Every structure is written in C-alpha cells, then in structure tokens.
Coordinates of C-alpha atoms in Angstrom, one line a residue:
X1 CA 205.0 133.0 204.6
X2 CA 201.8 135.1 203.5
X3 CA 200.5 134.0 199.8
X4 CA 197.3 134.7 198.8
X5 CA 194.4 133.4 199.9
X6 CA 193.2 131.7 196.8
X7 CA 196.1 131.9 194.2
X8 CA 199.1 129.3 194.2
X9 CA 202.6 130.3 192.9
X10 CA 202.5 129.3 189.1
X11 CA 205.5 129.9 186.3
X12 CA 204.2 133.7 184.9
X13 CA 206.1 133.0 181.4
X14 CA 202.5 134.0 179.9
X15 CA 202.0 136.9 181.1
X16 CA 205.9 137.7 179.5
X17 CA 204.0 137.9 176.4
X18 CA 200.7 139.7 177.6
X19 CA 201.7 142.4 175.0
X20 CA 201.4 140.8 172.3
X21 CA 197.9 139.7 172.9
X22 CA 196.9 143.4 174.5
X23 CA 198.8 145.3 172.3
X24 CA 198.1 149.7 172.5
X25 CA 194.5 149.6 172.8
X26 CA 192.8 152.6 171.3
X27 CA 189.4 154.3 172.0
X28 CA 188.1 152.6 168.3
X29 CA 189.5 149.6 167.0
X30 CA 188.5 146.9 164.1
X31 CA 188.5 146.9 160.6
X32 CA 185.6 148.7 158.3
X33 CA 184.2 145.6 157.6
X34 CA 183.9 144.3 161.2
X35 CA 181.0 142.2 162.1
X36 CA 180.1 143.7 164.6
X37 CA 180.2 147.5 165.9
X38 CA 180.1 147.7 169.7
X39 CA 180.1 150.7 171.8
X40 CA 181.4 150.3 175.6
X41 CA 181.0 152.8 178.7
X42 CA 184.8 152.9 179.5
X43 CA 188.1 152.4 178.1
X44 CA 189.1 149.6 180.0
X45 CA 185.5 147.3 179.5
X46 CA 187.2 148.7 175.3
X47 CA 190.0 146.8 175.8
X48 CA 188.6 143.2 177.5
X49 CA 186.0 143.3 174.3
X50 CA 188.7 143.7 172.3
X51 CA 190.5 140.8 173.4
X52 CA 187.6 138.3 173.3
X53 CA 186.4 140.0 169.4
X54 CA 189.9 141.4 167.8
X55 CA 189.3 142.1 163.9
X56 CA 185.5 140.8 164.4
X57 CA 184.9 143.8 166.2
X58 CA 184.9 147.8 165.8
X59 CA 185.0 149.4 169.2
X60 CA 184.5 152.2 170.8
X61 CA 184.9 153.8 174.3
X62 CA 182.0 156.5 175.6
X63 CA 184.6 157.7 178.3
X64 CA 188.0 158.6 177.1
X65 CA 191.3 157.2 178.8
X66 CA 191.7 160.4 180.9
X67 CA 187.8 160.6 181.5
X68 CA 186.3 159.2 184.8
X69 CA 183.1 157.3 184.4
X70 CA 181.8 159.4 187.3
X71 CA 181.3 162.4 185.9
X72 CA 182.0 162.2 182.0
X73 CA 179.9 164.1 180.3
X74 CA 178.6 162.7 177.1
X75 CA 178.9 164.5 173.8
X76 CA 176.5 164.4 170.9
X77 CA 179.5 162.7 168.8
X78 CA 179.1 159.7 172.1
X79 CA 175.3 159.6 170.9
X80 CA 175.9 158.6 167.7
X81 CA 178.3 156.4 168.2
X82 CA 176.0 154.6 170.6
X83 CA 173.3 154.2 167.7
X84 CA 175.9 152.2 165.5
X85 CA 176.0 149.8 168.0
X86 CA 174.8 146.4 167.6
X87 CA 176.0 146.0 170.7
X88 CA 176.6 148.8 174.2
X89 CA 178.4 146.9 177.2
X90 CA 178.4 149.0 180.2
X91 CA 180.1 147.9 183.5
X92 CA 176.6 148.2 186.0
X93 CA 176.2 148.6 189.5
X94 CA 176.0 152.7 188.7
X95 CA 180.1 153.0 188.1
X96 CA 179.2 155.5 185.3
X97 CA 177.6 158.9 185.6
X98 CA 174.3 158.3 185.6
X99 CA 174.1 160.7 182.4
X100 CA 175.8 157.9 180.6
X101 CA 173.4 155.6 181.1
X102 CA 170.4 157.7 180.0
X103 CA 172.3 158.7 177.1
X104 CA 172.5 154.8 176.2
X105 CA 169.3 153.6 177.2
X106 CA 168.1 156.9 174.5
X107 CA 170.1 156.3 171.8
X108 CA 170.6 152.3 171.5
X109 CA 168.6 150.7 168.8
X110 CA 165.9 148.2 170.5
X111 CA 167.4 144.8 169.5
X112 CA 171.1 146.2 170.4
X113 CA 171.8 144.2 173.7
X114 CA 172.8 146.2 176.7
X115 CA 174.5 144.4 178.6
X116 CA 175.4 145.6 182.1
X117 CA 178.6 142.8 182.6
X118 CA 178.6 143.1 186.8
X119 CA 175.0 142.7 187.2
X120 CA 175.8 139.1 186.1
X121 CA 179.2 138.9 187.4
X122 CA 178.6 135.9 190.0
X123 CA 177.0 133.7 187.1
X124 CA 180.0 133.5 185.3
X125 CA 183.0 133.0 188.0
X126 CA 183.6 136.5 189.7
X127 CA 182.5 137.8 192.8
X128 CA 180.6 141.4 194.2
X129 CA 181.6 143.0 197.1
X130 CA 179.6 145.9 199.4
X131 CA 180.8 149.1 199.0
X132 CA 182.5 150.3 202.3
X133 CA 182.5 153.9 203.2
X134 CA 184.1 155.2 206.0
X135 CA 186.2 158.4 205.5
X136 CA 186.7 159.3 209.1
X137 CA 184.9 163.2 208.5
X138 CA 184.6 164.8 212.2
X139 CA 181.1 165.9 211.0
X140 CA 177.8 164.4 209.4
X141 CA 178.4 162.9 206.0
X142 CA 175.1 163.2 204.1
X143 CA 174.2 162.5 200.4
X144 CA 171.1 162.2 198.8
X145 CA 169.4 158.6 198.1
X146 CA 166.9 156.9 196.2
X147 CA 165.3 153.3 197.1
X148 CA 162.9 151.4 195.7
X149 CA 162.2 150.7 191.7
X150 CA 160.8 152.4 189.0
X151 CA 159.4 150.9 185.6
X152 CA 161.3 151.2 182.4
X153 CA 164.9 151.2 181.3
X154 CA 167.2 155.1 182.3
X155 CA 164.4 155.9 184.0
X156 CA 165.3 158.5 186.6
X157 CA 164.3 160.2 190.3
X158 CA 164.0 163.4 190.8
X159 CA 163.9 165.1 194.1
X160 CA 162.4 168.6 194.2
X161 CA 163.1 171.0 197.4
X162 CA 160.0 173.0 197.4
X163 CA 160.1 174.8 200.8
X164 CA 163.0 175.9 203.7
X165 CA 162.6 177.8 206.8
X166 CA 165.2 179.1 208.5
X167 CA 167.5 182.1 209.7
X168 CA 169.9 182.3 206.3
X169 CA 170.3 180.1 203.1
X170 CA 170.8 176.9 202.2
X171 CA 173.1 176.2 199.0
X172 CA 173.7 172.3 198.2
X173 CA 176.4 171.7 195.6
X174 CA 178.6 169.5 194.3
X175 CA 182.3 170.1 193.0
X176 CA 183.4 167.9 190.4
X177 CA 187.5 166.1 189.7
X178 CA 188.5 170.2 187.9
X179 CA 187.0 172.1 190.8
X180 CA 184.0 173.5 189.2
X181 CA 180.9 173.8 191.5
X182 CA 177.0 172.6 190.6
X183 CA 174.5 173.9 192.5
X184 CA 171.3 171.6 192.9
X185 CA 169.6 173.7 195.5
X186 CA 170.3 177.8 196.2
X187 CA 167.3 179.1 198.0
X188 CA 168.9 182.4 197.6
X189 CA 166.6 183.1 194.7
X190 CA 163.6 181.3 195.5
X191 CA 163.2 177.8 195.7
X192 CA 161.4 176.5 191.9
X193 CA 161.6 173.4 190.0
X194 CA 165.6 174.3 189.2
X195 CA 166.2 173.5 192.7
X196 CA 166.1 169.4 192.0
X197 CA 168.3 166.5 190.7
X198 CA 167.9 163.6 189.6
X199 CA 169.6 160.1 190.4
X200 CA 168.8 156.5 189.0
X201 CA 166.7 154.1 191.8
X202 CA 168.8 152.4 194.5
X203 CA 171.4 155.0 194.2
X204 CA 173.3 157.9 196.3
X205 CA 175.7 160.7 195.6
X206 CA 177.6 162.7 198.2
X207 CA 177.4 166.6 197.9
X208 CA 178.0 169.8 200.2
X209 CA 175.3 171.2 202.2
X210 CA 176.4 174.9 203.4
X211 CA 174.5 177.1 205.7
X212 CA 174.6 180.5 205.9
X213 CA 173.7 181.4 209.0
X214 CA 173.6 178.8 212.8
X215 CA 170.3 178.4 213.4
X216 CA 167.5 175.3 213.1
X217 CA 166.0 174.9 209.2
X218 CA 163.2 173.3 208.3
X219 CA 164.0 171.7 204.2
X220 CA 161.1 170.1 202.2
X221 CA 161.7 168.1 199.6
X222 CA 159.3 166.5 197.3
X223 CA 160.1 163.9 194.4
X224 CA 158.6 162.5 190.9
X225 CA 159.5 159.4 188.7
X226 CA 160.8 160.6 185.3
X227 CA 160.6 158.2 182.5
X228 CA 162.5 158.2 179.0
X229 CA 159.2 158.9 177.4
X230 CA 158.8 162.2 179.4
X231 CA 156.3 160.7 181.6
X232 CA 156.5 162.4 185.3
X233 CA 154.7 161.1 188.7
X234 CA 154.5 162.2 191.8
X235 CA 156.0 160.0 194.6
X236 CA 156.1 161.4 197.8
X237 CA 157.5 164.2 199.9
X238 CA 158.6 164.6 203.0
X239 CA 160.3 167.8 205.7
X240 CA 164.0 167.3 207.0
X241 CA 165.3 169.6 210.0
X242 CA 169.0 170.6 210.6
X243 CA 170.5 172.3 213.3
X244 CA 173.2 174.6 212.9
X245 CA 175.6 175.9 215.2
X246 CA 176.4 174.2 218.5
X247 CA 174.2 177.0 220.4
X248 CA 171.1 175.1 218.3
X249 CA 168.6 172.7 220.2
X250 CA 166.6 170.1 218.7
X251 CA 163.5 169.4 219.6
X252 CA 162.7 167.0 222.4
X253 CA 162.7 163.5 221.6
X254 CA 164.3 163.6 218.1
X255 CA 167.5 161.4 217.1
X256 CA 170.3 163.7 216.6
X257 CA 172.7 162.3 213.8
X258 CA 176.1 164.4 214.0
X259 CA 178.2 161.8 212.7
X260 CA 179.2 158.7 210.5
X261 CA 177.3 158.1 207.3
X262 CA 173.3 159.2 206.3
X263 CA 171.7 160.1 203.6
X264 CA 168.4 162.1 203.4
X265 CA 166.3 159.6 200.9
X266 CA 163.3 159.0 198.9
X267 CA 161.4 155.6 198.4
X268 CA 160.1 155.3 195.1
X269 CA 158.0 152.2 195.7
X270 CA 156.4 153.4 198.7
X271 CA 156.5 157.4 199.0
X272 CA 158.2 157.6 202.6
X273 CA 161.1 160.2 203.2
X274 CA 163.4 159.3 205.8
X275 CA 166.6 159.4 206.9
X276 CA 169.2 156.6 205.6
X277 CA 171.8 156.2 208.1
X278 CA 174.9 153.4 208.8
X279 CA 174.2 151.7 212.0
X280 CA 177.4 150.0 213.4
X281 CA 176.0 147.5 215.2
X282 CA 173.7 145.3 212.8
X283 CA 175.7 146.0 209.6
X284 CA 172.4 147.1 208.0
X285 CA 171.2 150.7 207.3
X286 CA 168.7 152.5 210.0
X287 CA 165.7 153.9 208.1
X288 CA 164.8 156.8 210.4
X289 CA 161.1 158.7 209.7
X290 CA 162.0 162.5 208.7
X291 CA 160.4 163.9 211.2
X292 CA 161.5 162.0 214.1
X293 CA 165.4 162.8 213.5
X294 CA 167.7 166.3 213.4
X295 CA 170.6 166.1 211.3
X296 CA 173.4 168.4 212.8
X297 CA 175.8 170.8 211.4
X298 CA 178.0 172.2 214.4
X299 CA 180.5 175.0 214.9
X300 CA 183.5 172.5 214.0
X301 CA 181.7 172.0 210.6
X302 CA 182.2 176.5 210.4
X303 CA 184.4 177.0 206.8
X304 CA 184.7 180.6 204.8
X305 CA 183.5 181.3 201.5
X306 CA 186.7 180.5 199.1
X307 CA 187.8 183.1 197.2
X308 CA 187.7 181.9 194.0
X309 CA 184.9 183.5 191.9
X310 CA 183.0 180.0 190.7
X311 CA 182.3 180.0 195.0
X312 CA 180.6 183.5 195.0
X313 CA 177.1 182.3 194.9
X314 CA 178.2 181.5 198.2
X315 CA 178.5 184.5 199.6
X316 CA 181.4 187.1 199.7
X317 CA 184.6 185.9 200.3
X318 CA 185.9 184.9 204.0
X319 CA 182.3 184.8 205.2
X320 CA 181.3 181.9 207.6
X321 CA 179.5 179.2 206.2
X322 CA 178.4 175.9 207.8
X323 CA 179.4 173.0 205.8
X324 CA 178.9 169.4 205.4
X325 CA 181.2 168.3 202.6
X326 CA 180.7 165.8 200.2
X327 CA 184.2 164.4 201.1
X328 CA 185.0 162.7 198.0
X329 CA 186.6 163.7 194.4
X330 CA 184.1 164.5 192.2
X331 CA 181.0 163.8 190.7
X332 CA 179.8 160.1 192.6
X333 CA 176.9 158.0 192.3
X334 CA 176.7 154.5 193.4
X335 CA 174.2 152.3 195.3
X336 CA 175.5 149.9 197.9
X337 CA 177.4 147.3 195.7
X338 CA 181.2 148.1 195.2
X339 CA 181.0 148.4 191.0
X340 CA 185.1 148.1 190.5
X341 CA 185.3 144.7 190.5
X342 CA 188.1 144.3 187.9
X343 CA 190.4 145.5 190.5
X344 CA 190.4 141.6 191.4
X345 CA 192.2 139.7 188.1
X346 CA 190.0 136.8 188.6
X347 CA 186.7 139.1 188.2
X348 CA 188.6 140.7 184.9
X349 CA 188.6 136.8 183.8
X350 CA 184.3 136.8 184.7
X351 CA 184.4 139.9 183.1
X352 CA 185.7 138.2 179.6
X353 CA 183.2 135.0 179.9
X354 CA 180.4 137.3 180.0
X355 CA 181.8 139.2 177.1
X356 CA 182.1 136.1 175.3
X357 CA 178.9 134.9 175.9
X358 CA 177.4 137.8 174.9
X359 CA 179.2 137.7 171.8
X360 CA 178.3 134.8 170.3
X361 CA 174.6 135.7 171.0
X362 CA 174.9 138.4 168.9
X363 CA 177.4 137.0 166.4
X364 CA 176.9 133.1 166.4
X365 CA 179.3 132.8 163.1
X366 CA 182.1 133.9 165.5
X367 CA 181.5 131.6 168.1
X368 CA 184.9 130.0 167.3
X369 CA 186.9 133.0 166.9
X370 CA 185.6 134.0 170.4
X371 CA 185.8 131.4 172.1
X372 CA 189.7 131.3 170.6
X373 CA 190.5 134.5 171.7
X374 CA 188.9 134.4 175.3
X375 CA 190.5 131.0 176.2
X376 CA 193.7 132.6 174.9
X377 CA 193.4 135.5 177.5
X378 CA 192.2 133.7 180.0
X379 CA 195.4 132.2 180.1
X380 CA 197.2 135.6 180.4
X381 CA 194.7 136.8 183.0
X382 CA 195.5 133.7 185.2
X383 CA 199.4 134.2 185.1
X384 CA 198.9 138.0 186.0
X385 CA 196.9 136.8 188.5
X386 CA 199.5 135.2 190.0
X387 CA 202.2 137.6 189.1
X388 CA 200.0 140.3 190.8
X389 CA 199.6 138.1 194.1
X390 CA 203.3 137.0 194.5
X391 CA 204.6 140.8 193.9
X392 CA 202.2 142.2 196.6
X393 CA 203.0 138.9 198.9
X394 CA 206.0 140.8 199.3
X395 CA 204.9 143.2 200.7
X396 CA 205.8 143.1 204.6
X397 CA 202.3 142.8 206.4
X398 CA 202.2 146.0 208.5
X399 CA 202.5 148.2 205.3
X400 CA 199.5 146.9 203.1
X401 CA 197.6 149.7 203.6
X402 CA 196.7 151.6 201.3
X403 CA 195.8 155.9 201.2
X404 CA 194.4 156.9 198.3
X405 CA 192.4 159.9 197.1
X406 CA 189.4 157.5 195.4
X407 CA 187.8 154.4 196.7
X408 CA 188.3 152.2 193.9
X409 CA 190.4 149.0 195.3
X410 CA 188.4 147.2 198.0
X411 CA 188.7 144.5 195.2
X412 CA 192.1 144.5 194.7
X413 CA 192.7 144.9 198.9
X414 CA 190.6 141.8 199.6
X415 CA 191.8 139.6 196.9
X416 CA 195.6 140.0 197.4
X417 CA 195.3 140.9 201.2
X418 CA 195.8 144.8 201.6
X419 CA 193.9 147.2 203.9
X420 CA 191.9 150.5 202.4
X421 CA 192.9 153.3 205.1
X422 CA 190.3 155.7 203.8
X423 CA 191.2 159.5 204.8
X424 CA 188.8 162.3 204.2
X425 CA 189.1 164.5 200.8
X426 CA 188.1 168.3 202.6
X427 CA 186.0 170.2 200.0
X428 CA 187.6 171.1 196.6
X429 CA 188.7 174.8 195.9
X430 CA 188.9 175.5 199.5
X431 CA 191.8 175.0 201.6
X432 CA 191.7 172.8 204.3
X433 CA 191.4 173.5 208.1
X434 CA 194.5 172.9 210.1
X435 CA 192.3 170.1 211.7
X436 CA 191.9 168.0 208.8
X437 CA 195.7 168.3 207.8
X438 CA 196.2 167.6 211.1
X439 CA 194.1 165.3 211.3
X440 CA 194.9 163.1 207.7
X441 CA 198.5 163.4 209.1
X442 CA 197.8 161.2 211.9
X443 CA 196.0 158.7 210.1
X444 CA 199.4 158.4 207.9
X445 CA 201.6 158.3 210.9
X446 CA 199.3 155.3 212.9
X447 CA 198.5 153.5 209.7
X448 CA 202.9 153.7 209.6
X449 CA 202.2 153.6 205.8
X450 CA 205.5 154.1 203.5
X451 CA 203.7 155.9 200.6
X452 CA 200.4 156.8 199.4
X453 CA 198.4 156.7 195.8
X454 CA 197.4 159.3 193.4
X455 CA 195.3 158.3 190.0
X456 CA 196.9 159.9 187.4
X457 CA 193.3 161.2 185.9
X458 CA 192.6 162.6 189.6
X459 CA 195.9 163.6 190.9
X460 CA 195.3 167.7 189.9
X461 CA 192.8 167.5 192.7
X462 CA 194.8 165.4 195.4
X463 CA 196.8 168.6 196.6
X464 CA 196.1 168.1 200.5
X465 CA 197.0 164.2 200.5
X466 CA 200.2 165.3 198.0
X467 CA 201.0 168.0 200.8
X468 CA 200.6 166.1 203.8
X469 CA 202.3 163.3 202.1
X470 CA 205.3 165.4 202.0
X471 CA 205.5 166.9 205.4
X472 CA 205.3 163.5 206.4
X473 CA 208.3 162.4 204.9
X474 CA 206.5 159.2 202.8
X475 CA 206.3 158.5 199.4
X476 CA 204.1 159.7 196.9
X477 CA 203.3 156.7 194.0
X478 CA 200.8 156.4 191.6
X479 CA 198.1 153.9 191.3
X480 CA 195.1 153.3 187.9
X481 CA 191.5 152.9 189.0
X482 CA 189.0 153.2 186.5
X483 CA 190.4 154.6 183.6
X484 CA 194.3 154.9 181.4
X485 CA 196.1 157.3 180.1
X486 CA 199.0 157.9 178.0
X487 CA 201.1 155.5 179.4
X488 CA 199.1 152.8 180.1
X489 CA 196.7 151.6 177.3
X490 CA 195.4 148.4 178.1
X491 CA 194.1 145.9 181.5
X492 CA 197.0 143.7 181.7
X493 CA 199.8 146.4 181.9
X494 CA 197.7 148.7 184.5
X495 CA 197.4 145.7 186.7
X496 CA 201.2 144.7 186.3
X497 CA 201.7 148.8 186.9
X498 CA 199.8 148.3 190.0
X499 CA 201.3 145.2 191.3
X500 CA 204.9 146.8 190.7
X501 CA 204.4 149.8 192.1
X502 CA 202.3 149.1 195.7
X503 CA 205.2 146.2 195.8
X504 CA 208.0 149.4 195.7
X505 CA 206.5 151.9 197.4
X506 CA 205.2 149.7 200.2
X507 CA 207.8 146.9 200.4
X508 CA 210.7 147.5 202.8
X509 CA 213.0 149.4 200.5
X510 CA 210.4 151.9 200.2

C-alpha cells in the first residue's frame, strides 16, 4: 500500500484541536501594548508569526488574503506600516512582487531585521526545491532575465531597449491576474528610456512579445544597476534577432530556438547579453552569445488584436499579430529556486523555527513564551502532516495529477507523492485558438485526471481550463496557493482544505 515517503501513520487527535491554537487570523493582530510590532510580506507568513508570538506580537500582512504576492501592489498605508516594524519577515527566493521588496528594503528602520525565512530554510529542518517549468506552449517561451549580483540591499536591474529594426512593431507586455495589460516596450512611438523594466538580480518574468508584421528584427537592449540611493551604472548591452513568420530565414550558422524555455538576459557581474535557454540533456541552462542565436516567432504563433479597448495599443481590432505569450497568470518573477515551500507541512514546521529564532533575537524577554508557543504548533504541524499524507495516500495512483492554473505545488506533489501536469494558460483577454483548447483537452484526457484546480484568488482568470474542464466531463475543485480568503483564514485549515479536497476530487468517487 502507497504511504508517504517520509511520514508514518500517527493518531491526528492534535490536529482535532488545530483551531484552537490557529484561531481566524486577521491581517493585524496583538494587543496595543505588544512587544513587538512586526510586519510580514503575506497573509499566510501573518499567521505562522502569529503562532510562535500570540499577544507578544502586533502583526501585520503587506499582501491582503485575496492579494497575490506576485503582483500586489503596495500602498502608501503598506509603507507605513513597514516603518513600525521592529521586525519585516518576508518569504525570499523572489515569491513577492519585486515592488514589495523595494518598498521594504525603503521603508524598514536600519536595526529592524529583515528576515527572508526560505533563504535559510535548509538550516533549520526544511528543504528547497528547483523550480520546474514546463508548460507544453507549441512556440518559444521567452522572459526576460537577470544574472549575476549587484551591491546593496532592493537594489534593482534595469534593461533599456534602445534600438529595433525591422518591418513593423514590436510591443512587449505583460497582463496581470484582472486582465489589465503593461507595456514595457512599444516602439510605436519611439523607443526612450520608458521602454525598460526593471527586475531584482538572479531573477526572470515571463511577458508577451507581439509582432506586427513577419519579417526578421533586429532588438537592442542595453541595461544599468539602480541602487536605493538613486545611484545608476551602466552594465552592458547587447542586439537580439527574431524571425517572424515561417517564410523568414535566419542567417547562416545561427542556433534557431523555436521552442521550450529561454530567456533573453543580462549579466550584471560581467556585462554579456545572451540568450538563457533550458537544455534537456545536462539539466543545466545553455548560455547562448546574442549574436550567434535567432529566436523564432512562426506563423502558428499568428493571434488578432483582442477587441477589448485596454489591447488597442496593439493595433485595430482582428489584425494579425505574432505572439509569444507569457503563458502564465499574472504578474511573475522568480529566479530558479521553487519559493512555495510551505506547500510541504514539514517546511511550514522550518518555517516556524526560523520565526522563533528570530524572535528571541529581537525579543530575548520572550524567549520562553516563544519557545512555548512554537513547540506547541509544532506538534499540530506534525499531526497535519500526517493527516495531510494519509488523506492523499488515498488517492489511487493513476489520478495524482494535478492541473492547475498556477504553479505553486511542486512542494506539496513531491512531499506527498502527486504529479504537476502543467498545461499552458493562452494570453489573458484574448480567446484562445481552437489548438490550444484542443490541445489543453488532450493533456486532460492522457493525464485521465478526474478534476482539476482553480485558486480562489485566480479563478476569475482560469476561464479556458474552467471551459475545457467542462467539455471534458471532469471536475472542477478548488485548491489555496499563496494566499486566503474569506473562508479560509489560517495555515492549518488551507492545508486540511487541500488534503480534503485533492482526496475527493481525485480519489475514486470522484
């Protein structure tokens, strides 16, 4: 009989009485005359603090329970709850937008710690996985990168794209989780110093590249290290060429990359541009020179201009475009490190031995009340732990797979055994080709799954897997990633949420 690969089968009378230790956790907790005021990235990094500090401790969450640590923007009110802090815990490994960050790194006092809890995860128990990506797309998927370090704390990258030659436009965009488009690079207008972003070192985020016309282009970029202080420096740029159209050569002896994974990258340490691409045989990213590779948009990537009036800088509706989507939800950063880790119970239990460490650092008076408190949930994390693995051991073998429209549970699949069946999200606001439906139908019907997973905070932009779902006859559940909402307010009932339903709607009643 399966079980799980590192759990035994305990009594799970503590988790029974989870509740009363997590309680309805709030955004803000504690009493006026806490010890300590704490400010954390997300709602759900709230509530493990909360358990280790209870009435020690006022608390506050940056990102909201409906909010995605993504793309939340922060407001002023977020800034000046930052500054209160004596302490900011964030969860690392770029999870939040990198706006976030920059927002903390500005506003913390000096002597607040900031503590990133994953960067440190290993040291106290948990484990870090790699981030795997692999959406199935037809065409090129290709983000933007950055590699290497750079000095000082929120720091940032910014890649310019001074120059394009080439028979149309170029627009490069990115639609966030409500459909709304932002546009990094129009060269309808001129390229200028608007046409940039910015992304943290050792990180990449997946956008849209749309073409106007078929054709070969010629796109240089250039890029500058931007520190807190306002300081700028030049780093290196660097000429990437695309073909467009299928009747489009590239010239002799150049790689052509027309599929998988890539992104078009900058090296902070060392200046180069190249080409960042997933090499199947070694495991390990190709670094491919700029100018000795084409990156290729053919006729199959053709889409029209949606009509919706936030696409008009796109052209006029129902004209042909050339796109390479971004292919997932929303606003994503990341670097190469799966950040999600409490997806996993036992890295939620590292999670709460940094925090308690931490803690006591910064109030040593309350070294026994936190040490109380964590060794107390502890003891509830291990019997969800369990409970979590013997619900999903239930689950008959050929159906833990899981489809869902974020990739947020490689934790959860390796630690109680499950499969992530990635499918491809086609470009928001524009409906999707009868290939892609076709094709994220047949992924449902070989993957024989019994049901696939919305996140309630990203379900009002999951309307091809919901419709394809349907015509397929299989069940449509629902599944907590990153953040809560109204129903679920705290770690420990999301996970038992999780555990309950992927046990219904995959197990053989489903």
């Amino acid at each position: 009989m399966w079980g799980h690969p590192r759990r035994t089968t305990t009594a799970v009378a503590l988790v029974a009485a989870s509740a009363l230790l997590s309680g309805c956790s709030g955004l803000q907790t504690g009493s006026s005359d806490a010890e300590l005021t704490v400010s954390t990235t997300t709602a759900i990094i709230a509530d493990l603090v909360e358990q280790v500090g209870g009435d020690r401790l006022d608390v506050t969450s940056i990102v909201p329970h409906h909010g995605d640590p993504h793309s939340y923007e922060p407001s002023p009110g977020d800034a000046a709850k930052v500054a209160k802090a004596d302490v900011v815990f964030s969860n690392g490994l770029l999870l939040e937008e990198p706006g976030i960050m920059k927002m903390v790194h500005t506003n913390a006092r000096k002597p607040a710690p900031k503590i990133e809890i994953v960067e440190k995860l290993e040291q106290y128990g948990g484990t870090v996985i790699k981030l795997e990506e692999d959406l199935g797309l037809n065409v090129l998927w290709l983000g933007w990168a950055v590699e290497g370090k750079v000095e000082g704390d929120g720091s940032q990258v910014r890649t310019t794209a001074t120059k394009l030659e080439g028979p149309g436009e170029l627009r490069v965009y990115l639609t966030d989780t409500l459909g709304k488009p932002k546009v990094y690079i129009d060269s309808a207008d001129g390229l200028d110093d608007a046409d940039s972003f910015t992304l943290p070192p050792e990180a990449h985020t997946h956008v849209n590249w749309a073409f106007s016309e078929p054709g070969t282009y010629r796109l240089s970029v250039e890029g500058s290290a931007e520190t807190l202080d306002g300081k700028t420096e030049e780093i290196g740029s660097g000429t990437f060429t695309f073909t467009v159209g299928d009747d489009a050569e590239a010239p002799e002896g150049a790689k052509v990359l027309d599929g998988g994974h890539a992104d078009v990258a900058l090296n902070a340490e060392t200046g180069k541009v190249y080409v960042r691409a997933d090499d199947d045989k070694s495991g390990e990213p190709a670094r491919l020179p700029a100018d000795d590779v084409v990156l290729n948009v053919p006729d199959r990537a053709k889409e029209a201009v949606p009509k919706e009036e936030p696409y008009s800088f796109l052209g006029e509706a129902g004209d042909e475009l050339w796109v390479l989507p971004q292919a997932v939800i929303g606003k994503h950063v990341h670097g190469d490190m799966d950040p999600h880790a409490w997806a996993d119970v036992a890295n939620a239990a590292a999670y709460v031995r940094r925090i308690e460490a931490e803690l006591i650092k910064a109030d040593p008076d309350g070294k026994a009340t936190y040490e109380k408190n964590a060794a107390a949930y502890l003891k509830t994390l291990g019997a969800l732990d369990e409970e979590v693995a013997k619900k999903l051991a239930t689950v008959p073998e050929e159906n833990r797979k899981l489809i869902t429209t974020h990739d947020a549970f490689g934790y959860l699949a390796k630690a109680y055994g499950m499969e992530v069946a990635g499918f491809v999200v086609p470009v928001p606001n524009q409906e999707p080709s009868a290939a892609e439906v076709e094709e994220l139908g047949d992924t449902i019907r070989e993957k024989q799954v019994p049901s696939v997973f919305l996140e309630p905070n990203l379900a009002a932009r999951a309307d091809v897997l919901r419709r394809v779902a349907e015509d397929q006859g299989v069940g449509i559940c629902t599944i907590y990633g990153d953040s809560f909402d109204d129903k679920v307010h705290d770690y420990v009932s999301m996970m038992r949420h999780n555990a309950t339903e992927l046990a219904k709607c995959l197990g053989k009643e489903a």
